[in-house]
Coordinates of C-alpha atoms in Angstrom, one line a residue:
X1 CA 160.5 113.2 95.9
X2 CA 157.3 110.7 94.9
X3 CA 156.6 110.5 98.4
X4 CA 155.4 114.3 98.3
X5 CA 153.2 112.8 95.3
X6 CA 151.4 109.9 96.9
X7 CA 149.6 112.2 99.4
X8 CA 147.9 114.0 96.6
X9 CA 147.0 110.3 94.8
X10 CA 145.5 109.1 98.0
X11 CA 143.2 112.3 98.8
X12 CA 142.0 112.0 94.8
X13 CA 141.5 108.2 95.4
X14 CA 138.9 108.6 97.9
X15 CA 137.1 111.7 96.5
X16 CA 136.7 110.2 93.3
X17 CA 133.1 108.9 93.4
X18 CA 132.0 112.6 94.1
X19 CA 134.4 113.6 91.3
X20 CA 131.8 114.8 88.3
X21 CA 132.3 117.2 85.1
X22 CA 130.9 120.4 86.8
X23 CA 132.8 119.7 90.1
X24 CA 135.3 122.5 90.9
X25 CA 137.2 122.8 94.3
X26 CA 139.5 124.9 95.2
X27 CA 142.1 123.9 97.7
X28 CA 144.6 125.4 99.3
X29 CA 148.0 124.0 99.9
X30 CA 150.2 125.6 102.0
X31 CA 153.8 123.5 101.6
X32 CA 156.7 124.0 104.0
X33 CA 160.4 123.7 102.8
X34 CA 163.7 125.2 103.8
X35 CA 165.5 126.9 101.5
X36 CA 168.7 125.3 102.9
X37 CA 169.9 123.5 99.7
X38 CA 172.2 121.0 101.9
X39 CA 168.9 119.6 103.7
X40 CA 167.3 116.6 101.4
X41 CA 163.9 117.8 101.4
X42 CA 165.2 121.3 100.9
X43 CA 162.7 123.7 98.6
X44 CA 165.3 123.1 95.4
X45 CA 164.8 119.5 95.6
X46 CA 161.4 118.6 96.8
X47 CA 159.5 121.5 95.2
X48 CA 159.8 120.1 91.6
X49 CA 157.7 116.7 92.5
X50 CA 154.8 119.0 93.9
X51 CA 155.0 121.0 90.8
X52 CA 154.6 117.7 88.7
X53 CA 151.8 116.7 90.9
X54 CA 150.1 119.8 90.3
X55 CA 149.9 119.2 86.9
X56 CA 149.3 115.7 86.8
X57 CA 146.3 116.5 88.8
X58 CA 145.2 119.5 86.8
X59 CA 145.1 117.4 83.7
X60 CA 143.3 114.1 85.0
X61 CA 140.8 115.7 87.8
X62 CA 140.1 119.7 86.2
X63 CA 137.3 120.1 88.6
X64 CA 140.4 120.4 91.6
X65 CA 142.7 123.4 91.7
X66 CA 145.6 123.0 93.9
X67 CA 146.4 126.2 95.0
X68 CA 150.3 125.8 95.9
X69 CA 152.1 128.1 97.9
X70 CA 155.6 127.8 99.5
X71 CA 157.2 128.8 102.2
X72 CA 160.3 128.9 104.4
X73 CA 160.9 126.2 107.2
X74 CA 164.3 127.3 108.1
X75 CA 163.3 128.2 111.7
X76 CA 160.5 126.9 114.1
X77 CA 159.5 130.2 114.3
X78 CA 159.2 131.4 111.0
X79 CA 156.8 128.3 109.9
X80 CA 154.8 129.3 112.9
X81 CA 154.1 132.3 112.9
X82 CA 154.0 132.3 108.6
X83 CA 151.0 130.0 108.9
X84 CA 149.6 132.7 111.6
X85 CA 149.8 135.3 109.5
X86 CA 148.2 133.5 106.3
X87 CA 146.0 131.7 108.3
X88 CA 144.5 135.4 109.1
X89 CA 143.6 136.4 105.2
X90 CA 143.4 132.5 104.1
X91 CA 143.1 129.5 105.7
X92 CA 144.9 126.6 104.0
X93 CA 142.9 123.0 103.6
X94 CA 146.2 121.2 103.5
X95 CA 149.8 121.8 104.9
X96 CA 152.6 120.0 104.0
X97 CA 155.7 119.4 105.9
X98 CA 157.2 120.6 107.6
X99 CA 160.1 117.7 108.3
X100 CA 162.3 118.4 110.6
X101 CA 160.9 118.2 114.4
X102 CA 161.3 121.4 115.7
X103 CA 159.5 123.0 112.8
X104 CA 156.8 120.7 112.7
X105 CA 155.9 120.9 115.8
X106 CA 154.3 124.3 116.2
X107 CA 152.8 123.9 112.8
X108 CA 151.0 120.9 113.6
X109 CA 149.8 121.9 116.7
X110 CA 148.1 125.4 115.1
X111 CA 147.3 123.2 112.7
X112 CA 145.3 120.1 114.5
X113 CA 143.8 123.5 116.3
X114 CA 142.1 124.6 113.3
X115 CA 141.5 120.9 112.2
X116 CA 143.9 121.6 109.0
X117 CA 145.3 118.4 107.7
X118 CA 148.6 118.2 107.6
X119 CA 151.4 115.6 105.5
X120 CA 154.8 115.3 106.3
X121 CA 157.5 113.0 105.3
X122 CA 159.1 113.9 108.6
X123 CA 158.1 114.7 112.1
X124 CA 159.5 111.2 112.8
X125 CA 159.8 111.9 116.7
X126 CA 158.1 110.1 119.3
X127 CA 155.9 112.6 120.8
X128 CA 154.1 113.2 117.2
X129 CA 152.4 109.5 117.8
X130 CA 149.8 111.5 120.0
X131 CA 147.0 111.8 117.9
X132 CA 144.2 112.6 120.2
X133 CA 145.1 115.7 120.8
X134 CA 147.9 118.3 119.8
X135 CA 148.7 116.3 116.9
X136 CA 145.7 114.7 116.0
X137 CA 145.5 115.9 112.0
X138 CA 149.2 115.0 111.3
X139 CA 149.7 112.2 108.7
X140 CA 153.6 110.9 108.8
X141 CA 154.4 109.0 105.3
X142 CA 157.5 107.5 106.5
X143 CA 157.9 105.3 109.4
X144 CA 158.5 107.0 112.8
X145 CA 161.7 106.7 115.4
X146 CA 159.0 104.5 117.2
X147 CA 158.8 102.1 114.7
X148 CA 162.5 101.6 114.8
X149 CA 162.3 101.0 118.4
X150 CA 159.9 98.2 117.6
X151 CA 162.2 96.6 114.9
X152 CA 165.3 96.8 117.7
X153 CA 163.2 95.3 120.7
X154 CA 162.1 92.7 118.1
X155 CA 165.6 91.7 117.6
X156 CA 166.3 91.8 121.1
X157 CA 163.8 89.1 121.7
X158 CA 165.3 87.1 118.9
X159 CA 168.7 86.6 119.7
X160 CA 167.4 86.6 123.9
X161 CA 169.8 89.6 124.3
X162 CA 169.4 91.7 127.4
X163 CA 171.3 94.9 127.5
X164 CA 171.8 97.5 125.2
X165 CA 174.4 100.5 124.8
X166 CA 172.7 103.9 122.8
X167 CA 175.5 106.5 121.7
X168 CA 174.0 109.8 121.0
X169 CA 175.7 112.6 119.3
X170 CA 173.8 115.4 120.7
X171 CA 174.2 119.1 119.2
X172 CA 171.6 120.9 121.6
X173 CA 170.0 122.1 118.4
X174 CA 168.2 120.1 116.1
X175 CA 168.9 117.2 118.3
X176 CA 168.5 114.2 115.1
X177 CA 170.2 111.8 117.1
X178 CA 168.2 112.2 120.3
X179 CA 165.0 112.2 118.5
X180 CA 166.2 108.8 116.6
X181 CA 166.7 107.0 119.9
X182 CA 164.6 108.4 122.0
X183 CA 161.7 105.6 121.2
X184 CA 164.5 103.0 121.3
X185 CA 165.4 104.5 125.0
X186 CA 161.1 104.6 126.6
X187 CA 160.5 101.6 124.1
X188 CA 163.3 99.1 126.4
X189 CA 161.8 99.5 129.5
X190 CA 162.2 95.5 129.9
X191 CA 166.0 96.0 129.1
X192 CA 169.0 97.2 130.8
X193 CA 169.5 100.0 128.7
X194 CA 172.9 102.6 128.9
X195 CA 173.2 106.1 127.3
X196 CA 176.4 107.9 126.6
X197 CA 176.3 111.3 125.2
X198 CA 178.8 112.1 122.5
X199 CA 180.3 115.2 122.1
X200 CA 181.6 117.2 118.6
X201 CA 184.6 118.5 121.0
X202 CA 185.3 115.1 122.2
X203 CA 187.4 112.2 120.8
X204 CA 185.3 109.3 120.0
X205 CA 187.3 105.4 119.8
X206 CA 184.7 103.2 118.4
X207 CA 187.1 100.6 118.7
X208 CA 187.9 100.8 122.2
X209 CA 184.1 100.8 122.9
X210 CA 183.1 97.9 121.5
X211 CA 186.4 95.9 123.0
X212 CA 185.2 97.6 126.5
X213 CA 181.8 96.3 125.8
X214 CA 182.9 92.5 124.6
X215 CA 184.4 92.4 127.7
X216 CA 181.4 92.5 130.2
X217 CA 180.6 89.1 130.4
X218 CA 176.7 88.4 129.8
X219 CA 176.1 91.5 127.9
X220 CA 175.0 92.2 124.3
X221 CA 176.0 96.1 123.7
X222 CA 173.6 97.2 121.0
X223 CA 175.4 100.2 119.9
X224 CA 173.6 102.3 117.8
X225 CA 175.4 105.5 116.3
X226 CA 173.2 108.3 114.9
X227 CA 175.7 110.3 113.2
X228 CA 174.9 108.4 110.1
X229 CA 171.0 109.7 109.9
X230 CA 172.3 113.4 111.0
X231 CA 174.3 113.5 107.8
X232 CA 171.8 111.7 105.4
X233 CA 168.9 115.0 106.6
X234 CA 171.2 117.4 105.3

């Protein structure tokens, strides 16, 4: 939860030196969680740190009044169109969240439209790195897919390996895992790189794979299953 705290910190930090007794401020915070208790950053669990921010903030910095309001990010569409709708009576100065991709998206886009600043401890997919234009007021706090990519092609170097194998459990609907390896995939380019779909109806052998992968002379398999991240997001 602190990293929902730091933003706050930062803005504070650099506003400071204008910071005097008879400053006041309001700002408007518009925050983005879904009410989904089995996600991490679910409204239940996250919402608690912003409320200690508030207060902290209250306390040391009087002249700022955070103006929090929450709202559901269980659908792409609902955060859309619920920062449309507020948007209409009053504009927020600061949106956080939301985390997952899909959501995000259309939020940050209205948002970078409007030149509304927006925090997220998500949005980790590749396509968010575009910051001149549809996403160009987003600020991620946690390092992106890309930056993944760039620790595995690191490695690759390393160990002078040239071929890599990327298993994908892909649901067609929030798509985690194809987000996660997407930068590793357009990252790779020098690299002979393979992609095999994995299905929920399918039998997986893990085993089987890697013993059919040991046995291609000249080839290091790289084999990177995303399951693990799908189940640590919810």
């Amino acid at each position: 939860m602190a990293p929902f705290i730091e933003p706050f910190l930062f803005f504070l930090v650099i506003f400071n030196p204008l910071i005097t007794n008879s400053f006041t401020e309001e700002i408007e915070v518009l925050v983005f969680l879904p009410q989904n208790g089995s996600f991490l950053f679910s409204h239940a669990r996250v919402a608690p740190a912003i409320r200690y921010a508030q207060d902290r903030l209250k306390a040391e910095y009087p002249g700022f009044h955070f103006n929090i309001h929450f709202e559901n990010s269980d659908s792409a569409n609902h955060a859309l169109f619920t920062l449309a709708d507020r948007s209409c009576s009053l504009k927020p100065d600061l949106i956080l969240g939301p985390v997952r991709e899909y959501e995000a998206a259309g939020v940050v886009r209205l948002a970078s439209h409007w030149k509304i600043p927006v925090i997220s401890a998500g949005a980790l997919a590749t396509a968010f790195k575009n910051k001149e234009t549809e996403y160009s007021h987003l600020t991620r706090i946690a390092p992106s897919y890309f930056k993944m990519a760039e620790t595995f092609t690191a490695m690759f170097e390393h160990f002078t390996w040239k071929s890599a194998l990327l298993l994908i459990e892909d649901d067609m609907k929030e798509r985690d895992c194809y987000f996660t390896l997407e930068g590793v995939y357009h990252l790779m380019d020098d690299y002979n790189v393979e992609v095999e779909i994995i299905h929920e109806q399918t039998p997986f052998n893990i085993e089987e794979k890697f013993k059919n992968n040991q046995d291609m002379e000249g080839k290091a398999a790289l084999l990177l299953y995303t399951n693990c991240l799908e189940k640590c997001l919810k």
